[in-house]
Short mmCIF file of C-alpha atoms and ligand atoms in Angstrom, two decimals:
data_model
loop_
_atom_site.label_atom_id
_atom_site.label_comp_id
_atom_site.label_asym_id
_atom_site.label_seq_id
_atom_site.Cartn_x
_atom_site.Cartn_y
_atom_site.Cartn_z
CA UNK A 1233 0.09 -11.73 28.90
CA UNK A 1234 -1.05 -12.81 25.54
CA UNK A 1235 1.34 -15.36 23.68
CA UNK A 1236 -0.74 -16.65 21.04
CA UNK A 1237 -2.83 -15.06 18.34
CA UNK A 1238 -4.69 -16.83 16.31
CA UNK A 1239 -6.97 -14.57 13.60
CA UNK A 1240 -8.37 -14.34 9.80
CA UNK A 1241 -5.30 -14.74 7.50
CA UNK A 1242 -5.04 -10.82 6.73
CA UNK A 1243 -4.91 -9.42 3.44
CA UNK A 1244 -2.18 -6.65 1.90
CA UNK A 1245 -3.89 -4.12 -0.05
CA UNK A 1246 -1.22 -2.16 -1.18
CA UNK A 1247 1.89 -3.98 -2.85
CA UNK A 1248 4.68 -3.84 -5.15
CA UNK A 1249 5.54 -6.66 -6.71
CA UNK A 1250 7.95 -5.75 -9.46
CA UNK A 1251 8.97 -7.86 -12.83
CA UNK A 1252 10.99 -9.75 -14.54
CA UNK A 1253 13.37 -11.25 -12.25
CA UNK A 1254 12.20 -9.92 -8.73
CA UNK A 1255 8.74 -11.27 -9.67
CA UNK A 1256 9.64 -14.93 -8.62
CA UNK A 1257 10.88 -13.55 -5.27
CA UNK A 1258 8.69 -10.80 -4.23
CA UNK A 1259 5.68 -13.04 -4.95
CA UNK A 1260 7.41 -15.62 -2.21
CA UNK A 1261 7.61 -13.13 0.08
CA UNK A 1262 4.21 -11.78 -0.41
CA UNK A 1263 2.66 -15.41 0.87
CA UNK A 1264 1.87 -15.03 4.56
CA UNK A 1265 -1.04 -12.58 2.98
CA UNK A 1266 -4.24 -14.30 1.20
CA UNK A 1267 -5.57 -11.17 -0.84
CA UNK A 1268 -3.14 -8.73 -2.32
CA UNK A 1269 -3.64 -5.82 -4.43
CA UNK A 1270 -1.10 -5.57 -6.71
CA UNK A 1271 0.09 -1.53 -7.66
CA UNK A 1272 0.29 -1.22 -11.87
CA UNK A 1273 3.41 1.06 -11.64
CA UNK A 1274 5.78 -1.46 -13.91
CA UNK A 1275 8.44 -0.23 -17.03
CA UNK A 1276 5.77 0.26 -18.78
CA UNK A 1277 3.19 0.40 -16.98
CA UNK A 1278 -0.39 -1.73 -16.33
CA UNK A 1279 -2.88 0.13 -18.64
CA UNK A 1280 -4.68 -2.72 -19.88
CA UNK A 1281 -6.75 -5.58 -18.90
CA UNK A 1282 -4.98 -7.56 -20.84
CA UNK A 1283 -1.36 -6.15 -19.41
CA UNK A 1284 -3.33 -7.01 -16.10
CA UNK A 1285 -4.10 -10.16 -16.74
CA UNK A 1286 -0.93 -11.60 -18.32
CA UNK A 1287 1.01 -10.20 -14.97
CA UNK A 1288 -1.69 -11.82 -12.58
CA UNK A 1289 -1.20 -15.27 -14.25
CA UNK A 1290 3.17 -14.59 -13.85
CA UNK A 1291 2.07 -13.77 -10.31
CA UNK A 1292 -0.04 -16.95 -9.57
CA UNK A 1293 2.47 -18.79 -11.43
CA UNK A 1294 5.47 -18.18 -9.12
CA UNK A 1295 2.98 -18.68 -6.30
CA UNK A 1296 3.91 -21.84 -4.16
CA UNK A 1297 1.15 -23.37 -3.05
CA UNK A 1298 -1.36 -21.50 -4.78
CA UNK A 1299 -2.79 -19.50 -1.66
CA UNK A 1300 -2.12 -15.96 -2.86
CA UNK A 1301 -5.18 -14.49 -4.21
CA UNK A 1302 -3.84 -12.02 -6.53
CA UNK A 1303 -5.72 -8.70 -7.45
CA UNK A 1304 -4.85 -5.91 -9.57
CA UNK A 1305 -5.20 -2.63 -10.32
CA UNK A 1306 -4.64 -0.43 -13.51
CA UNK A 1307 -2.41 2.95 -14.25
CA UNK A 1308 -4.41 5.79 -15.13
CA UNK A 1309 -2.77 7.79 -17.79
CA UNK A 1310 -3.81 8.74 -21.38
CA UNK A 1311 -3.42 5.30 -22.74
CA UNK A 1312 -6.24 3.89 -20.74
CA UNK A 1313 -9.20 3.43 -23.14
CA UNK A 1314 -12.46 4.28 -21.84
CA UNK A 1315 -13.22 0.73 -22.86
CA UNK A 1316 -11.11 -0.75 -20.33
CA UNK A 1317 -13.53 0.85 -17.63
CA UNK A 1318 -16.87 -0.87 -19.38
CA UNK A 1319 -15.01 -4.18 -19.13
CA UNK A 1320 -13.12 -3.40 -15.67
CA UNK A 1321 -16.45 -5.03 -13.49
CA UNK A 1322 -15.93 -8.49 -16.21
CA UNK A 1323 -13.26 -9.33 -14.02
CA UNK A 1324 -13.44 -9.78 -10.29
CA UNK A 1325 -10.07 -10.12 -10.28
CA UNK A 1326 -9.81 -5.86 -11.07
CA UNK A 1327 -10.09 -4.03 -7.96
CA UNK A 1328 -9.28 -0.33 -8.93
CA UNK A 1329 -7.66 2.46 -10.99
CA UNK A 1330 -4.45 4.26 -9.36
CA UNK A 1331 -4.08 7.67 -9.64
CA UNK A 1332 -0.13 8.78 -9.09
CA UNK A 1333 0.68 12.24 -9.94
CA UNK A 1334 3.11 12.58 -12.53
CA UNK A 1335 6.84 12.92 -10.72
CA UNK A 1336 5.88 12.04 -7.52
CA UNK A 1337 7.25 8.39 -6.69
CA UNK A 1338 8.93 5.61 -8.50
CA UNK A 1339 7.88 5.17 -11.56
CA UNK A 1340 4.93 8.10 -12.02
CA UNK A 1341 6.27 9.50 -15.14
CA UNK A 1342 3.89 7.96 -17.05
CA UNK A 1343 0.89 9.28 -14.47
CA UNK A 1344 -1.23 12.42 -14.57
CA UNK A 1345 -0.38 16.31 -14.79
CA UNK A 1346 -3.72 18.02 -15.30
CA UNK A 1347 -6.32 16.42 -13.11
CA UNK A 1348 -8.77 17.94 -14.58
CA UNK A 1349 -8.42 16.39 -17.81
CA UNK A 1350 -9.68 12.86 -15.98
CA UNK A 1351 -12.66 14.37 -14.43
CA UNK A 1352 -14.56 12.34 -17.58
CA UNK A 1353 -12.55 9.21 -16.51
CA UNK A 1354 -14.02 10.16 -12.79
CA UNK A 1355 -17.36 10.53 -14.04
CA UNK A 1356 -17.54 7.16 -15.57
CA UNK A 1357 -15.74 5.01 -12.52
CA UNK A 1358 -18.38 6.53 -10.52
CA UNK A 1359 -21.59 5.38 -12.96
CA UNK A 1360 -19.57 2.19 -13.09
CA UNK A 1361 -18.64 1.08 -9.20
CA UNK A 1362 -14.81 1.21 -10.09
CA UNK A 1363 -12.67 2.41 -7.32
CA UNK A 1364 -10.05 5.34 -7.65
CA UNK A 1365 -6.77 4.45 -5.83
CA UNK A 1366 -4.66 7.90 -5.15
CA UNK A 1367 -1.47 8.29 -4.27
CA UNK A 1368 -2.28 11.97 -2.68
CA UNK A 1369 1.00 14.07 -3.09
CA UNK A 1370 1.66 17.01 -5.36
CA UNK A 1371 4.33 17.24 -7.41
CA UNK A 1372 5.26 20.70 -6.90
CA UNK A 1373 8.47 21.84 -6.00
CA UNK A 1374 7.94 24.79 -3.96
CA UNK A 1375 5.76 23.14 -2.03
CA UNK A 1376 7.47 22.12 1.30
CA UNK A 1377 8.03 18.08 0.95
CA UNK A 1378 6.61 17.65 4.33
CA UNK A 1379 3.10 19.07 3.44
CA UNK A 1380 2.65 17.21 0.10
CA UNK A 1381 -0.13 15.05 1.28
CA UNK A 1382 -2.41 17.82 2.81
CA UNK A 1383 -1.89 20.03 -0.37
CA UNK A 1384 -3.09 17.69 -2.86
CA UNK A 1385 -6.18 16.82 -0.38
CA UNK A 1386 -6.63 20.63 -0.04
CA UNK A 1387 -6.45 21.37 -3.81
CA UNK A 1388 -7.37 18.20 -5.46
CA UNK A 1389 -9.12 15.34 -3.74
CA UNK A 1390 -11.32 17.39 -1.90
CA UNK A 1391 -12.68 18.35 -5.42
CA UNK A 1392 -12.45 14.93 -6.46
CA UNK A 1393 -14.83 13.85 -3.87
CA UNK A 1394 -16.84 17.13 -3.99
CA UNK A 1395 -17.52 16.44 -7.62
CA UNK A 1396 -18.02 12.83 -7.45
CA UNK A 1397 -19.04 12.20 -3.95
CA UNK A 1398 -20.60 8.46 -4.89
CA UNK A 1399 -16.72 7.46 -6.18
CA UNK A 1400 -15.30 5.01 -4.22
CA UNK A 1401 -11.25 6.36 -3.53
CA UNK A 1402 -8.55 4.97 -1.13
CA UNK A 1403 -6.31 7.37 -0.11
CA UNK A 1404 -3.41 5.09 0.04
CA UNK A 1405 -0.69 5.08 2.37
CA UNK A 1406 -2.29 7.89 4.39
CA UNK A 1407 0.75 9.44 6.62
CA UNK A 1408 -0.70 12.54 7.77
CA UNK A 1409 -3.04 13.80 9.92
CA UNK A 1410 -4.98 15.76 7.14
CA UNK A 1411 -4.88 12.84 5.32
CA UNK A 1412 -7.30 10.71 8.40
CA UNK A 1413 -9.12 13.45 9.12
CA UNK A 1414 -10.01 14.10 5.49
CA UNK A 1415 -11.08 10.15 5.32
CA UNK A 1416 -12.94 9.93 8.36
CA UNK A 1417 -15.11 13.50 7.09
CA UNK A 1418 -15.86 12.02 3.69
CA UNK A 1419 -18.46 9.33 2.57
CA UNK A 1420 -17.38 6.80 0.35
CA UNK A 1421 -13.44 7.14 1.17
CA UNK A 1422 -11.16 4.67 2.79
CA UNK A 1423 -7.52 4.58 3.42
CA UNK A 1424 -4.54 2.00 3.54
CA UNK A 1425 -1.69 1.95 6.37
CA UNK A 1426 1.67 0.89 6.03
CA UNK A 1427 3.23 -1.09 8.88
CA UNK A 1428 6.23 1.94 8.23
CA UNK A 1429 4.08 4.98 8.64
CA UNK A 1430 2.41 2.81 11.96
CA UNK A 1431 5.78 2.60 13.58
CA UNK A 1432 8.34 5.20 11.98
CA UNK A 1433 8.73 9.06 12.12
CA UNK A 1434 10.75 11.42 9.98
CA UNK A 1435 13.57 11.22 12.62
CA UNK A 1436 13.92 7.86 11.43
CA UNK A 1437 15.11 9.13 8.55
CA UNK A 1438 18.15 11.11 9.92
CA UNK A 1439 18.88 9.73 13.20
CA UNK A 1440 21.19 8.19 14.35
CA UNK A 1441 22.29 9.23 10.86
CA UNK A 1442 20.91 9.40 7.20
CA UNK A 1443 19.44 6.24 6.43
CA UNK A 1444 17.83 5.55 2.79
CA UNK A 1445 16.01 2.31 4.02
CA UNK A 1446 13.59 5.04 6.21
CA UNK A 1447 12.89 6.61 2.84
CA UNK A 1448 9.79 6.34 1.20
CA UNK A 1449 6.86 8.12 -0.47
CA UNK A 1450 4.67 9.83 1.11
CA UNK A 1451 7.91 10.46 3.33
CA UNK A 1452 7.45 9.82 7.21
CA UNK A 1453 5.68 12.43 9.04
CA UNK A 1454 6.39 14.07 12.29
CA UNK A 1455 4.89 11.64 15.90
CA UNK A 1456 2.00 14.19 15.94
CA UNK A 1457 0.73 12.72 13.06
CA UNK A 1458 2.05 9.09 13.20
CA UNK A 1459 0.39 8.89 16.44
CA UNK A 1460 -3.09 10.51 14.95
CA UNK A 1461 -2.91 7.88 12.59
CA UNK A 1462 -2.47 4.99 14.87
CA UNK A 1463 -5.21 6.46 17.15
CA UNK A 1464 -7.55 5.62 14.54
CA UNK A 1465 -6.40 2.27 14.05
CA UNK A 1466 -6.74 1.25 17.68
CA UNK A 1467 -9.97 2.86 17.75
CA UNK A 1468 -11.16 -0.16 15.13
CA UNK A 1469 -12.50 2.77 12.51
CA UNK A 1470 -13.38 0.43 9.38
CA UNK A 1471 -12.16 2.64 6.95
CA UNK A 1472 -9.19 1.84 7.90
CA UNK A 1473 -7.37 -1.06 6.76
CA UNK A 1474 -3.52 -2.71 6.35
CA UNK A 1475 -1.69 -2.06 2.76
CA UNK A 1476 1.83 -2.26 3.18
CA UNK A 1477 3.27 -0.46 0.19
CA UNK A 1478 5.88 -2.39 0.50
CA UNK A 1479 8.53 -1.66 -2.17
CA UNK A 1480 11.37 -3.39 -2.87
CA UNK A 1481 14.60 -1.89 -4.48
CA UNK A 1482 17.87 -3.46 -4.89
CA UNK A 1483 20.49 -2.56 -2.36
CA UNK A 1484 22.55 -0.29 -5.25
CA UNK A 1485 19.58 1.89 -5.38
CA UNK A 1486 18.83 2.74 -1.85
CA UNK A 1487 22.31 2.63 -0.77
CA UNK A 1488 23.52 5.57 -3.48
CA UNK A 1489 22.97 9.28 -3.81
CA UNK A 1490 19.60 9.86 -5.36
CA UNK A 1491 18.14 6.71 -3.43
CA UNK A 1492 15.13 5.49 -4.64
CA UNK A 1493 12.15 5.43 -2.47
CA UNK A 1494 10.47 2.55 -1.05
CA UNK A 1495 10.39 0.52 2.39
CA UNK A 1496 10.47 -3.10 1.73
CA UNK A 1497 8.31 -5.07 4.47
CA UNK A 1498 6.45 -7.88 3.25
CA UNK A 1499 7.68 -10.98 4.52
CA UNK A 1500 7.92 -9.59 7.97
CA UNK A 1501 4.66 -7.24 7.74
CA UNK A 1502 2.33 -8.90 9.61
CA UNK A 1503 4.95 -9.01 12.50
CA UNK A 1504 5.45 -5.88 12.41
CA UNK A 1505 1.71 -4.94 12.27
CA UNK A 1506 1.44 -6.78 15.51
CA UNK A 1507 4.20 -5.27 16.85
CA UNK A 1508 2.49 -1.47 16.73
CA UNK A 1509 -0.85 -2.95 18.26
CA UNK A 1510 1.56 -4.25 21.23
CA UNK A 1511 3.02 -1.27 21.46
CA UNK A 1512 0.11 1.04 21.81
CA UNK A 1513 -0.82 -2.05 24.41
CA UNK A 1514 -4.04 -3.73 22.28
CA UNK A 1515 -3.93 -6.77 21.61
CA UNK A 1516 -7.32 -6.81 21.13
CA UNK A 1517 -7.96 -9.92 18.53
CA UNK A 1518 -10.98 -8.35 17.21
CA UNK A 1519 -9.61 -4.71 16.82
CA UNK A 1520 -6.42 -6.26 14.89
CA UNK A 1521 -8.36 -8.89 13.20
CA UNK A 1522 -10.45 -6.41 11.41
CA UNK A 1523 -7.63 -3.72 10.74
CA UNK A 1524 -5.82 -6.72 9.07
CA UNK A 1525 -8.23 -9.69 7.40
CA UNK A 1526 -11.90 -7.57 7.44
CA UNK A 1527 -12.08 -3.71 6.93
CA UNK A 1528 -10.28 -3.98 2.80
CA UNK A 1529 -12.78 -7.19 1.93
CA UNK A 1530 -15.75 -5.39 3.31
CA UNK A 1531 -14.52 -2.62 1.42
CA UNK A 1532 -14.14 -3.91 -1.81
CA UNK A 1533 -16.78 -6.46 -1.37
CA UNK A 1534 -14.75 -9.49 -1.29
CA UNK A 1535 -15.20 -12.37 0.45
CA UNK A 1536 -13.57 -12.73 3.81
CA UNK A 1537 -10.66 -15.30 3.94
CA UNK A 1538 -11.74 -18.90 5.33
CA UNK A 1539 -8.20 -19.51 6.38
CA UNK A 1540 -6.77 -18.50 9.50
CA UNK A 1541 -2.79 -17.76 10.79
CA UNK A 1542 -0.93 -18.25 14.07
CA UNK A 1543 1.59 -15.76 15.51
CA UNK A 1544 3.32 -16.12 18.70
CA UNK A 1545 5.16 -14.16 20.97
CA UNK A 1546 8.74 -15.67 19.83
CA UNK A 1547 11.92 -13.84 18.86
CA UNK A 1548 13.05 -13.64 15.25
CA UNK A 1549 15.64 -11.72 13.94
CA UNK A 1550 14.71 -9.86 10.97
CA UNK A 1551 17.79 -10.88 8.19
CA UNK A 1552 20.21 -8.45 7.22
CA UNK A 1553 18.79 -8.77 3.30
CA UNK A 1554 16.41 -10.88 1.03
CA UNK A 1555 17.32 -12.42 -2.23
CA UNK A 1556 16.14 -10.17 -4.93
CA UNK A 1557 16.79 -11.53 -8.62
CA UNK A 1558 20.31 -11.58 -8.54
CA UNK A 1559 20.26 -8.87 -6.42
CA UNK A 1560 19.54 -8.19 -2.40
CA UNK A 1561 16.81 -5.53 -0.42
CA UNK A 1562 17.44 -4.60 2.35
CA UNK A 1563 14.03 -4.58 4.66
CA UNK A 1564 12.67 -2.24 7.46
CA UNK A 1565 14.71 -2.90 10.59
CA UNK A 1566 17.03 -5.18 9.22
CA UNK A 1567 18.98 -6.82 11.63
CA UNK A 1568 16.64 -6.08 14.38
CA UNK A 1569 14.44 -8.62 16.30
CA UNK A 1570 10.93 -8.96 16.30
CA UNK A 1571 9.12 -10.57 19.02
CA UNK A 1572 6.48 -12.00 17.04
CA UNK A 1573 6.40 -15.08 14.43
CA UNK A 1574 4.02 -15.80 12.10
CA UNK A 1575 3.86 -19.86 12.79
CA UNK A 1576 1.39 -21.24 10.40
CA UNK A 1577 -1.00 -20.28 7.08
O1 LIG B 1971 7.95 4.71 -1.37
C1 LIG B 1971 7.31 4.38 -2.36
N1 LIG B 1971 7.76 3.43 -3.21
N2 LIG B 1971 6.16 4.99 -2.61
C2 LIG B 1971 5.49 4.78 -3.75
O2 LIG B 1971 4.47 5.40 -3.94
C3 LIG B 1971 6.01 3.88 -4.79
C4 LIG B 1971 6.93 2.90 -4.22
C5 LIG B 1971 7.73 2.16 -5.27
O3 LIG B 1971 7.12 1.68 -6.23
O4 LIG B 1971 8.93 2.05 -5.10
ZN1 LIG B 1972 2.83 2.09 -3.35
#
């Protein structure tokens, strides 16, 4: 039986980091990664290069030991000058544009109603190499909340990529079977995976009762299509590669009515990563190694990471909470062990 893994440090290309007084914490826990891409969806939000660039240095500031290779990403709304996308490939540091439909998760009120109206925004990130980052949901209420991925791929990305087929998108946090099956048909398209939508289905959510720290957007899925989504990981398809989404909120705003969405994971992510290859019984170093550390650089043309991590088959309990500000969140399985341990980076 396999005890010891030892692989690329992986990279998280999908995180939220927060501000203000979170930012010193979240960045902490962020630190068993090398790369992470950063999501723009602050009070108010990233819509600048130069909003970008004052949060990356706040980021590499509260960064210990100055591993964390910060990247970061920009809000597409109506305040995002065209000019921003001529001088988006300055910076290697600028990885892509996110796309959230307005009203769909925390914090998309200032993102997009009329698609449409950006196809001029697509036309240019396509002449220009910039990727579009989506979250893929529709915000409309009579459509049933379970099928809110496949619509908007249905009525919205498919045009998107029919349109524009040289754009590069991520369909982030895919957690639907539409949603692979749409990514592995299309050229040019790539998705992230979330250690939650890996491990969890939407009877996490109610049983053995109602529980908010299950809750997050796009909401957990039915095993049909959690397990189509970890078939293509353990196949090694390289479109395929880890973001976490994690997302942080303070206890009072999960634990509440109206709970906010969001499963926090990052300083326990990579564990839990391992923990669905082990699972599915692959432990296969080079099918994990690429899911976590290769598939997003090769993507995004990055370099691959010349630093390597340990993790060993040793129990851990996962704490009931993590310091947030003067706060607490409450992670993903909180109180549960973990048989894994990320020993050294
Ligand atoms: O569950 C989620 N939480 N999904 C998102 O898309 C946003 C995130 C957040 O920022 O809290
Ligand atoms: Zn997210």
């Amino acid at each position: 039986m396999i005890q010891t893994l030892k692989i690329i440090q992986p990279d998280d290309f999908h995180i939220h980091l927060r501000q203000q007084n979170y930012l010193k914490d979240t960045v902490r826990y962020a630190e068993k990664f090398k790369k992470i891409l950063v999501m723009p969806n602050l009070t108010p939000p990233i819509v600048s290069i130069q909003q970008a660039k004052i949060y990356r240095e706040e980021i590499l500031f509260y960064s210990k030991n100055n591993s964390l290779e910060p990247y970061m990403t920009l809000y597409l709304n109506k305040s995002l000058s065209k000019q921003e996308l001529f001088e988006f490939r300055d910076h290697n540091w600028l990885l892509g544009i996110k796309l959230y439909p307005s009203g769909v998760t925390t914090h998309s009120e200032y993102g997009i109603d009329k698609i449409e109206e950006y196809f001029s925004y697509f036309e240019l990130m396509e002449k220009l190499n910039i990727p579009l980052l989506v979250h893929a949901e529709v915000n409309d209420d009579n459509i049933d909340f379970f099928d809110r991925e496949k619509v908007f791929i249905d009525l919205y990305l498919s045009r998107i990529r029919n349109v524009f087929p040289e754009l590069k998108i991520v369909l982030e946090h895919v957690s639907s079977k539409e949603g692979v099956e749409f990514v592995l048909e299309s050229q040019n398209i790539a998705a992230t995976i979330t250690p939650h939508h890996l491990l969890l289905t939407r009877n996490d959510l109610f049983l053995p009762r109602l529980n908010p720290h299950h809750y997050c957007l796009p909401v957990l899925k039915t095993k049909e299509d959690r397990d189509f989504i970890a078939k293509v990981v353990l196949s090694g398809n390289p479109k395929f590669f880890a973001g976490t989404d994690s997302a942080p909120h303070p206890v009072y705003k999960k634990e509440c009515s109206l709970s906010s969405a969001g499963i926090f994971t990052s300083p326990i992510a990579i564990e839990l990563y391992i923990t669905f290859f082990e699972k599915n019984r692959c432990l296969d170093k080079t099918v994990i190694e690429n899911f976590l550390s290769v598939n997003g650089s090769k993507f995004y043309h990055l370099p691959i990471n010349q630093t390597t991590i340990t993790i060993v088959k040793e129990i851990q309990k996962i704490p009931e909470s993590y310091p947030l500000g003067n706060d607490k969140v409450i992670p993903m399985w909180a109180n549960r062990n973990l048989t894994w341990k990320v020993i050294s980076n």
